[in-house]
Amino acid sequence: MSWTLPISNSKVARRILLSFVLAALVPILLSGALSYRQVESQLRSQTGKALQRSCKDYAYGLVGRLIFLDSALRMAALRLGQEGSGRDKPSIGQDRKQWLQGQFADAALAGPDGRVRPLFGDDELPGLAASEMAAVGSGKTLIKVAANRAGGSGLWMAVNLVENRPEAGALMVQLKPEQLWDAENLDPNNLVWVMDAASRQVLFASEAEYALPADARDSLAQLNGGQFDWQIGGETYLTASWKLPINNLFAGSDLVIVQSQPAAVAFAGMRQFSAIYPPVIALALLAVIYLSLRLIAKYLTPLASLKAATQQIAAGNFETRINIDSRDEFEALADSFNTMAQRLRGQFDLLAAMAEIDRTILSALNAEDIVEIALGRLPGILGCDLISVADVDPVQLAVGNIRIRRTGQASELLAEPLLLERHDFSGLLETGIQLLAAEPSRPPVSAYLQRLHDGGTWQYLIVPVAINGTLAALLCLGYRAPNTLSTEAKQAAANFADRIAVALSNAAWEEKLYRQAHYDPLTGLPNRLVLHDRLEQELARASRDGAQIAVFFLDLDRFKNINDSLGHSAGDELLAQVARIFLQCVRKTDLVVRLGGDEFVVVLSDLHLHANPAGFATAIAEKILAALQRTLVVAGLPVTVGTSLGIAMFPGDADNVEDLLKNADAAMYHAKSEGRGVFRFYSPELNAAALENIKLEHELREAVARQELLVYYQPKVDWSGRIVGAEALIRWQHAELGMVSPAKFIPLAEQTGLIVEISDWVLEQACLWAKYCHEQGFTPLRISVNLSAIDFKRPDLVDKVAAILHATGVDPHWLELELTESVVIGDVKSCIARMLQLKALGLTLSMDDFGTGFSSLSYLKQLPLDVLKIDQSFVRQLDADDNSEAIVRAILALADGLGMETIAEGVENQSQLEFLKQQHCALFQGYLFSRPLPATEFLHSLQAASGRPEAEGPVSQ
């Protein structure tokens, strides 16, 4: 089962998806927010601790540098004290002065009263208060904050000039910032300030543009250390401070070390976290959605399938089935649904079949329709593998017309009755239904079931069909193991049997009434009602299809004498025999009707399928008259009966039923008036045509003797227009009718067999003519003669042609026989053998009118042909039809591939000739070069072409 579920169309799916997304998203967002806060707090704490640690480290470094500078200052004081010993006022040498200038920014001597005197420089120097002098006198090093030359605050250091002699004064120096404030080892991201806790003055700032606010300096002076945030230039800084207790080492106020780091730097990891976390949330959300959709599809697609299938069932589509392969409750639910749908379908099909049978019972006259419904519908409804319905003759103890249908097979009919034993019928009507079993080791006993049984294990349900308390038919359902018969099937079969009984009863009654009304009870032939109805239908169909119909009106001759002399029962017996004779003389599709008394009507349809409709009607009429000439036995006595027959044709004689019957009746009386036992056509035109054909046939037989038949020759030319051959064509110059078209007398000659005699004569004349032309000194010409299919199939054809060649003495290489494609129809092997015999005589064989017949390439490649002749119907259409061009190209290519010579007939204009030359056609024939010419005119054409005088002597033909 495919897991596809459109979320947009399922409210449940949307709700479940939303629940899954929220269930996953809320914890992710909460954990993210809490983690963010936790990380922020940890980073803030770590940064604060790191800043405070950095402050301490810086302070310890500062203390170290102060101690170093203190040592340097005391050494300088010691040297100054030694140099000034014994003097009232100490003095300093130039070398020492330069050394002091290199070590300190400024230097001065302070007297006991605190006044100071510069050792170099003339800047204003800070004085020392009495308390400060006292601190120095006590031996401590004084650290003092005072203004420096740059206008800022500097740090001064003072010690006793002479140790343990305060009255000697003090040496006071200003410390150089670069020696004091170690800015190189600071974190470049941090801001550092050093502030005097007493004066709130900033002694050092790592970035001069960043100043400590006054309120901040006050707060920092009061704290020993701490962590806090503040805003500098609109940016948040994390700050830590630590107060350096100078009093423990030096005399002076404490120093406060302050370090700040931008929050952006401190929380750089948070920015990365903020950048990564949303995509992670998005990916997690997509994963949740994907997995949710998979889960939803897995569990809701079966529900969607069940919903859709339920809707299909509600719409009446009981073929709906669900295929769920989930191996859980959904699969069990789908199986239950399929079972329900199958049962519903069976019940509805059962109701539909019953309704159909009920409708058929009310409307149909043929019981076969009801039986066919049962055969077609019951197997699918009841799930049986076999169904059979058979007629029962309880008197003869036989079943007949056994109709059987097996699963996957078409219905079959067994018309031959099967004789059964009496116990096969006993108890059926009383019990109603019998259930019989058959196994390979225990086949069924009944001959009926034996006919149905085809091996294996079966269950047979036999349901009797009773009409008026008499067993009339059997309904049998067969189930091949492992299929079993259900209770519903038994009840349904019984219901069908009841309906079949009603149907058979109604159909039998309706059939009886119909036959009484539409069929003659004596002969079993249709009556006047059927005639009018059937003839109306045939006329309508013939009008639509352009067909022809013949109506025979027959009346038995001297039937009254037989009826009066032998009695009416003998007359009825004679009518029944005559009716059977009529049926034997016509086709199964024709209609034979008894109008009443000794009058019959025969309707022949589809006459247009015959080349000569009137001739076919004549043949049937002659067949009927001939069949009635034999002696019949009536009432134990030999009787000979004749009939007079009138024929009317549709549409020539009439276009409606009444007129056709009236005209046929009139023609029948005309036949009676001419001596009885004959037939006559109603139409004078048809009679005249028939007489004309008879007369023409007679005159054609005499035409050869009267030398009315002529042979014309139509030249065949090559590319240069030179005559290289000719086709011999038959013409009839009638003494009264003039020139008779070959299209009129050739078919007649073929029908009557005269074509054989005419063909022999034409072949002989063509041979004589070819020999004559050669004797006159002309280049030998190949003369072609048409050979009909009738001629070709004559057993003596080869011998006859050989005899003519011998008698005329013509060279057979200059004689060509033109065959049509119809000669191949039939026995191909014998055809090829005959053609090889003709070629053995030295003749050339050509296929005439190629492309208008069956044009079988498989036959063509086997036939020993020399020439392929393109039919003129294609050549004439070359100027206007692309298809004709394509066909001609194909024929020429085919002939070239088979090594055959080609000739095109019917060439009438120059454009056709040019096209054929472009396609490498070898020879040409047509009105563009010459019409068919009498022998004399053809000879003149040869003489004119060769520039020779006219030949001496007469030209025969």
PDB file of C-alpha atoms in Angstrom, residues 40-184:
ATOM      1  CA  GLU A  40      24.735  33.877  29.214  1.00  0.00           C
ATOM      2  CA  SER A  41      24.893  33.674  32.992  1.00  0.00           C
ATOM      3  CA  GLN A  42      27.893  31.389  32.868  1.00  0.00           C
ATOM      4  CA  LEU A  43      29.677  33.605  30.366  1.00  0.00           C
ATOM      5  CA  ARG A  44      28.918  36.674  32.461  1.00  0.00           C
ATOM      6  CA  SER A  45      30.200  34.978  35.578  1.00  0.00           C
ATOM      7  CA  GLN A  46      33.276  33.611  33.838  1.00  0.00           C
ATOM      8  CA  THR A  47      34.023  36.970  32.233  1.00  0.00           C
ATOM      9  CA  GLY A  48      33.583  38.778  35.580  1.00  0.00           C
ATOM     10  CA  LYS A  49      35.861  36.339  37.330  1.00  0.00           C
ATOM     11  CA  ALA A  50      38.377  36.564  34.551  1.00  0.00           C
ATOM     12  CA  LEU A  51      38.318  40.372  34.712  1.00  0.00           C
ATOM     13  CA  GLN A  52      38.674  40.382  38.464  1.00  0.00           C
ATOM     14  CA  ARG A  53      41.520  37.874  38.241  1.00  0.00           C
ATOM     15  CA  SER A  54      43.109  40.027  35.603  1.00  0.00           C
ATOM     16  CA  CYS A  55      42.761  43.049  37.963  1.00  0.00           C
ATOM     17  CA  LYS A  56      44.533  41.161  40.719  1.00  0.00           C
ATOM     18  CA  ASP A  57      47.241  40.002  38.369  1.00  0.00           C
ATOM     19  CA  TYR A  58      47.701  43.540  37.134  1.00  0.00           C
ATOM     20  CA  ALA A  59      47.801  44.822  40.743  1.00  0.00           C
ATOM     21  CA  TYR A  60      50.403  42.275  41.701  1.00  0.00           C
ATOM     22  CA  GLY A  61      52.477  43.316  38.727  1.00  0.00           C
ATOM     23  CA  LEU A  62      52.035  46.952  39.687  1.00  0.00           C
ATOM     24  CA  VAL A  63      53.174  46.230  43.233  1.00  0.00           C
ATOM     25  CA  GLY A  64      56.236  44.506  41.882  1.00  0.00           C
ATOM     26  CA  ARG A  65      57.088  47.461  39.698  1.00  0.00           C
ATOM     27  CA  LEU A  66      56.519  49.871  42.601  1.00  0.00           C
ATOM     28  CA  ILE A  67      58.848  47.822  44.769  1.00  0.00           C
ATOM     29  CA  PHE A  68      61.453  47.853  41.998  1.00  0.00           C
ATOM     30  CA  LEU A  69      61.116  51.606  41.590  1.00  0.00           C
ATOM     31  CA  ASP A  70      61.253  52.000  45.373  1.00  0.00           C
ATOM     32  CA  SER A  71      64.540  50.127  45.417  1.00  0.00           C
ATOM     33  CA  ALA A  72      65.885  52.278  42.589  1.00  0.00           C
ATOM     34  CA  LEU A  73      64.757  55.443  44.384  1.00  0.00           C
ATOM     35  CA  ARG A  74      66.380  54.409  47.674  1.00  0.00           C
ATOM     36  CA  MET A  75      69.620  53.637  45.838  1.00  0.00           C
ATOM     37  CA  ALA A  76      69.523  57.099  44.253  1.00  0.00           C
ATOM     38  CA  ALA A  77      68.825  58.681  47.651  1.00  0.00           C
ATOM     39  CA  LEU A  78      71.737  56.762  49.146  1.00  0.00           C
ATOM     40  CA  ARG A  79      74.101  58.039  46.492  1.00  0.00           C
ATOM     41  CA  LEU A  80      72.840  61.597  46.818  1.00  0.00           C
ATOM     42  CA  GLY A  81      73.200  61.398  50.577  1.00  0.00           C
ATOM     43  CA  GLN A  82      76.797  60.220  50.310  1.00  0.00           C
ATOM     44  CA  GLU A  83      77.688  62.967  47.823  1.00  0.00           C
ATOM     45  CA  GLY A  84      76.179  65.671  49.998  1.00  0.00           C
ATOM     46  CA  SER A  85      77.573  64.463  53.292  1.00  0.00           C
ATOM     47  CA  GLY A  86      78.887  67.314  55.394  1.00  0.00           C
ATOM     48  CA  ARG A  87      77.135  69.927  53.369  1.00  0.00           C
ATOM     49  CA  ASP A  88      74.260  71.968  54.508  1.00  0.00           C
ATOM     50  CA  LYS A  89      72.498  71.545  51.245  1.00  0.00           C
ATOM     51  CA  PRO A  90      72.851  68.423  49.204  1.00  0.00           C
ATOM     52  CA  SER A  91      73.976  68.832  45.702  1.00  0.00           C
ATOM     53  CA  ILE A  92      73.854  66.486  42.684  1.00  0.00           C
ATOM     54  CA  GLY A  93      76.421  65.940  40.068  1.00  0.00           C
ATOM     55  CA  GLN A  94      75.772  66.113  36.383  1.00  0.00           C
ATOM     56  CA  ASP A  95      76.159  62.366  35.878  1.00  0.00           C
ATOM     57  CA  ARG A  96      73.773  61.572  38.673  1.00  0.00           C
ATOM     58  CA  LYS A  97      71.352  64.107  37.362  1.00  0.00           C
ATOM     59  CA  GLN A  98      71.345  62.509  33.962  1.00  0.00           C
ATOM     60  CA  TRP A  99      70.809  59.117  35.564  1.00  0.00           C
ATOM     61  CA  LEU A 100      67.804  60.445  37.480  1.00  0.00           C
ATOM     62  CA  GLN A 101      66.392  61.991  34.334  1.00  0.00           C
ATOM     63  CA  GLY A 102      66.674  58.634  32.614  1.00  0.00           C
ATOM     64  CA  GLN A 103      64.974  56.783  35.454  1.00  0.00           C
ATOM     65  CA  PHE A 104      62.186  59.177  36.481  1.00  0.00           C
ATOM     66  CA  ALA A 105      60.020  61.788  34.850  1.00  0.00           C
ATOM     67  CA  ASP A 106      60.863  64.454  37.434  1.00  0.00           C
ATOM     68  CA  ALA A 107      62.860  64.720  40.692  1.00  0.00           C
ATOM     69  CA  ALA A 108      62.999  67.095  43.639  1.00  0.00           C
ATOM     70  CA  LEU A 109      64.380  67.400  47.144  1.00  0.00           C
ATOM     71  CA  ALA A 110      62.017  68.108  49.999  1.00  0.00           C
ATOM     72  CA  GLY A 111      63.151  69.811  53.114  1.00  0.00           C
ATOM     73  CA  PRO A 112      62.030  68.934  56.598  1.00  0.00           C
ATOM     74  CA  ASP A 113      59.398  71.629  56.337  1.00  0.00           C
ATOM     75  CA  GLY A 114      57.922  69.980  53.267  1.00  0.00           C
ATOM     76  CA  ARG A 115      59.025  72.546  50.726  1.00  0.00           C
ATOM     77  CA  VAL A 116      60.541  71.051  47.651  1.00  0.00           C
ATOM     78  CA  ARG A 117      63.309  72.089  45.344  1.00  0.00           C
ATOM     79  CA  PRO A 118      63.573  70.654  41.827  1.00  0.00           C
ATOM     80  CA  LEU A 119      66.685  68.834  40.884  1.00  0.00           C
ATOM     81  CA  PHE A 120      66.010  69.472  37.185  1.00  0.00           C
ATOM     82  CA  GLY A 121      63.272  71.181  35.388  1.00  0.00           C
ATOM     83  CA  ASP A 122      61.337  74.242  36.531  1.00  0.00           C
ATOM     84  CA  ASP A 123      57.799  72.822  36.710  1.00  0.00           C
ATOM     85  CA  GLU A 124      55.686  73.356  39.703  1.00  0.00           C
ATOM     86  CA  LEU A 125      56.227  70.564  42.140  1.00  0.00           C
ATOM     87  CA  PRO A 126      53.763  69.194  44.629  1.00  0.00           C
ATOM     88  CA  GLY A 127      54.537  69.887  48.216  1.00  0.00           C
ATOM     89  CA  LEU A 128      54.547  67.386  51.034  1.00  0.00           C
ATOM     90  CA  ALA A 129      52.254  67.781  53.977  1.00  0.00           C
ATOM     91  CA  ALA A 130      53.524  67.337  57.522  1.00  0.00           C
ATOM     92  CA  SER A 131      51.816  63.970  57.746  1.00  0.00           C
ATOM     93  CA  GLU A 132      53.437  62.892  54.558  1.00  0.00           C
ATOM     94  CA  MET A 133      56.868  64.060  55.814  1.00  0.00           C
ATOM     95  CA  ALA A 134      56.240  62.178  59.017  1.00  0.00           C
ATOM     96  CA  ALA A 135      55.400  59.027  57.044  1.00  0.00           C
ATOM     97  CA  VAL A 136      58.583  59.389  55.036  1.00  0.00           C
ATOM     98  CA  GLY A 137      60.573  60.129  58.159  1.00  0.00           C
ATOM     99  CA  SER A 138      59.300  56.924  59.684  1.00  0.00           C
ATOM    100  CA  GLY A 139      61.145  55.087  56.973  1.00  0.00           C
ATOM    101  CA  LYS A 140      58.225  54.279  54.671  1.00  0.00           C
ATOM    102  CA  THR A 141      58.139  55.111  51.038  1.00  0.00           C
ATOM    103  CA  LEU A 142      55.507  57.700  50.257  1.00  0.00           C
ATOM    104  CA  ILE A 143      53.201  57.208  47.268  1.00  0.00           C
ATOM    105  CA  LYS A 144      51.536  60.487  46.361  1.00  0.00           C
ATOM    106  CA  VAL A 145      49.179  61.442  43.570  1.00  0.00           C
ATOM    107  CA  ALA A 146      49.802  64.850  42.028  1.00  0.00           C
ATOM    108  CA  ALA A 147      49.299  66.706  38.819  1.00  0.00           C
ATOM    109  CA  ASN A 148      51.855  66.119  36.044  1.00  0.00           C
ATOM    110  CA  ARG A 149      53.161  68.207  33.228  1.00  0.00           C
ATOM    111  CA  ALA A 150      50.536  66.887  30.778  1.00  0.00           C
ATOM    112  CA  GLY A 151      47.751  68.196  32.951  1.00  0.00           C
ATOM    113  CA  GLY A 152      46.795  64.795  34.197  1.00  0.00           C
ATOM    114  CA  SER A 153      47.612  63.020  37.406  1.00  0.00           C
ATOM    115  CA  GLY A 154      50.909  61.371  38.050  1.00  0.00           C
ATOM    116  CA  LEU A 155      52.268  59.196  40.745  1.00  0.00           C
ATOM    117  CA  TRP A 156      55.124  60.483  42.962  1.00  0.00           C
ATOM    118  CA  MET A 157      57.318  58.474  45.240  1.00  0.00           C
ATOM    119  CA  ALA A 158      59.304  59.944  48.161  1.00  0.00           C
ATOM    120  CA  VAL A 159      61.903  58.405  50.500  1.00  0.00           C
ATOM    121  CA  ASN A 160      64.368  59.740  53.144  1.00  0.00           C
ATOM    122  CA  LEU A 161      67.339  61.290  51.538  1.00  0.00           C
ATOM    123  CA  VAL A 162      69.391  59.823  54.306  1.00  0.00           C
ATOM    124  CA  GLU A 163      68.074  56.724  55.942  1.00  0.00           C
ATOM    125  CA  ASN A 164      66.988  57.219  59.547  1.00  0.00           C
ATOM    126  CA  ARG A 165      67.640  60.985  59.301  1.00  0.00           C
ATOM    127  CA  PRO A 166      64.375  62.717  58.596  1.00  0.00           C
ATOM    128  CA  GLU A 167      65.969  66.095  59.144  1.00  0.00           C
ATOM    129  CA  ALA A 168      68.078  65.510  56.025  1.00  0.00           C
ATOM    130  CA  GLY A 169      64.969  65.797  53.923  1.00  0.00           C
ATOM    131  CA  ALA A 170      63.492  63.517  51.326  1.00  0.00           C
ATOM    132  CA  LEU A 171      64.080  62.615  47.691  1.00  0.00           C
ATOM    133  CA  MET A 172      60.853  62.810  45.696  1.00  0.00           C
ATOM    134  CA  VAL A 173      60.468  61.600  42.073  1.00  0.00           C
ATOM    135  CA  GLN A 174      57.690  61.391  39.591  1.00  0.00           C
ATOM    136  CA  LEU A 175      57.384  57.872  38.180  1.00  0.00           C
ATOM    137  CA  LYS A 176      57.351  57.442  34.447  1.00  0.00           C
ATOM    138  CA  PRO A 177      54.050  55.946  33.191  1.00  0.00           C
ATOM    139  CA  GLU A 178      55.815  53.522  30.868  1.00  0.00           C
ATOM    140  CA  GLN A 179      57.715  52.118  33.796  1.00  0.00           C
ATOM    141  CA  LEU A 180      54.660  51.899  35.961  1.00  0.00           C
ATOM    142  CA  TRP A 181      51.699  50.917  33.840  1.00  0.00           C
ATOM    143  CA  ASP A 182      52.381  47.721  31.930  1.00  0.00           C
ATOM    144  CA  ALA A 183      49.854  48.092  29.044  1.00  0.00           C
ATOM    145  CA  GLU A 184      51.531  45.718  26.621  1.00  0.00           C
TER     146      GLU A 184
END
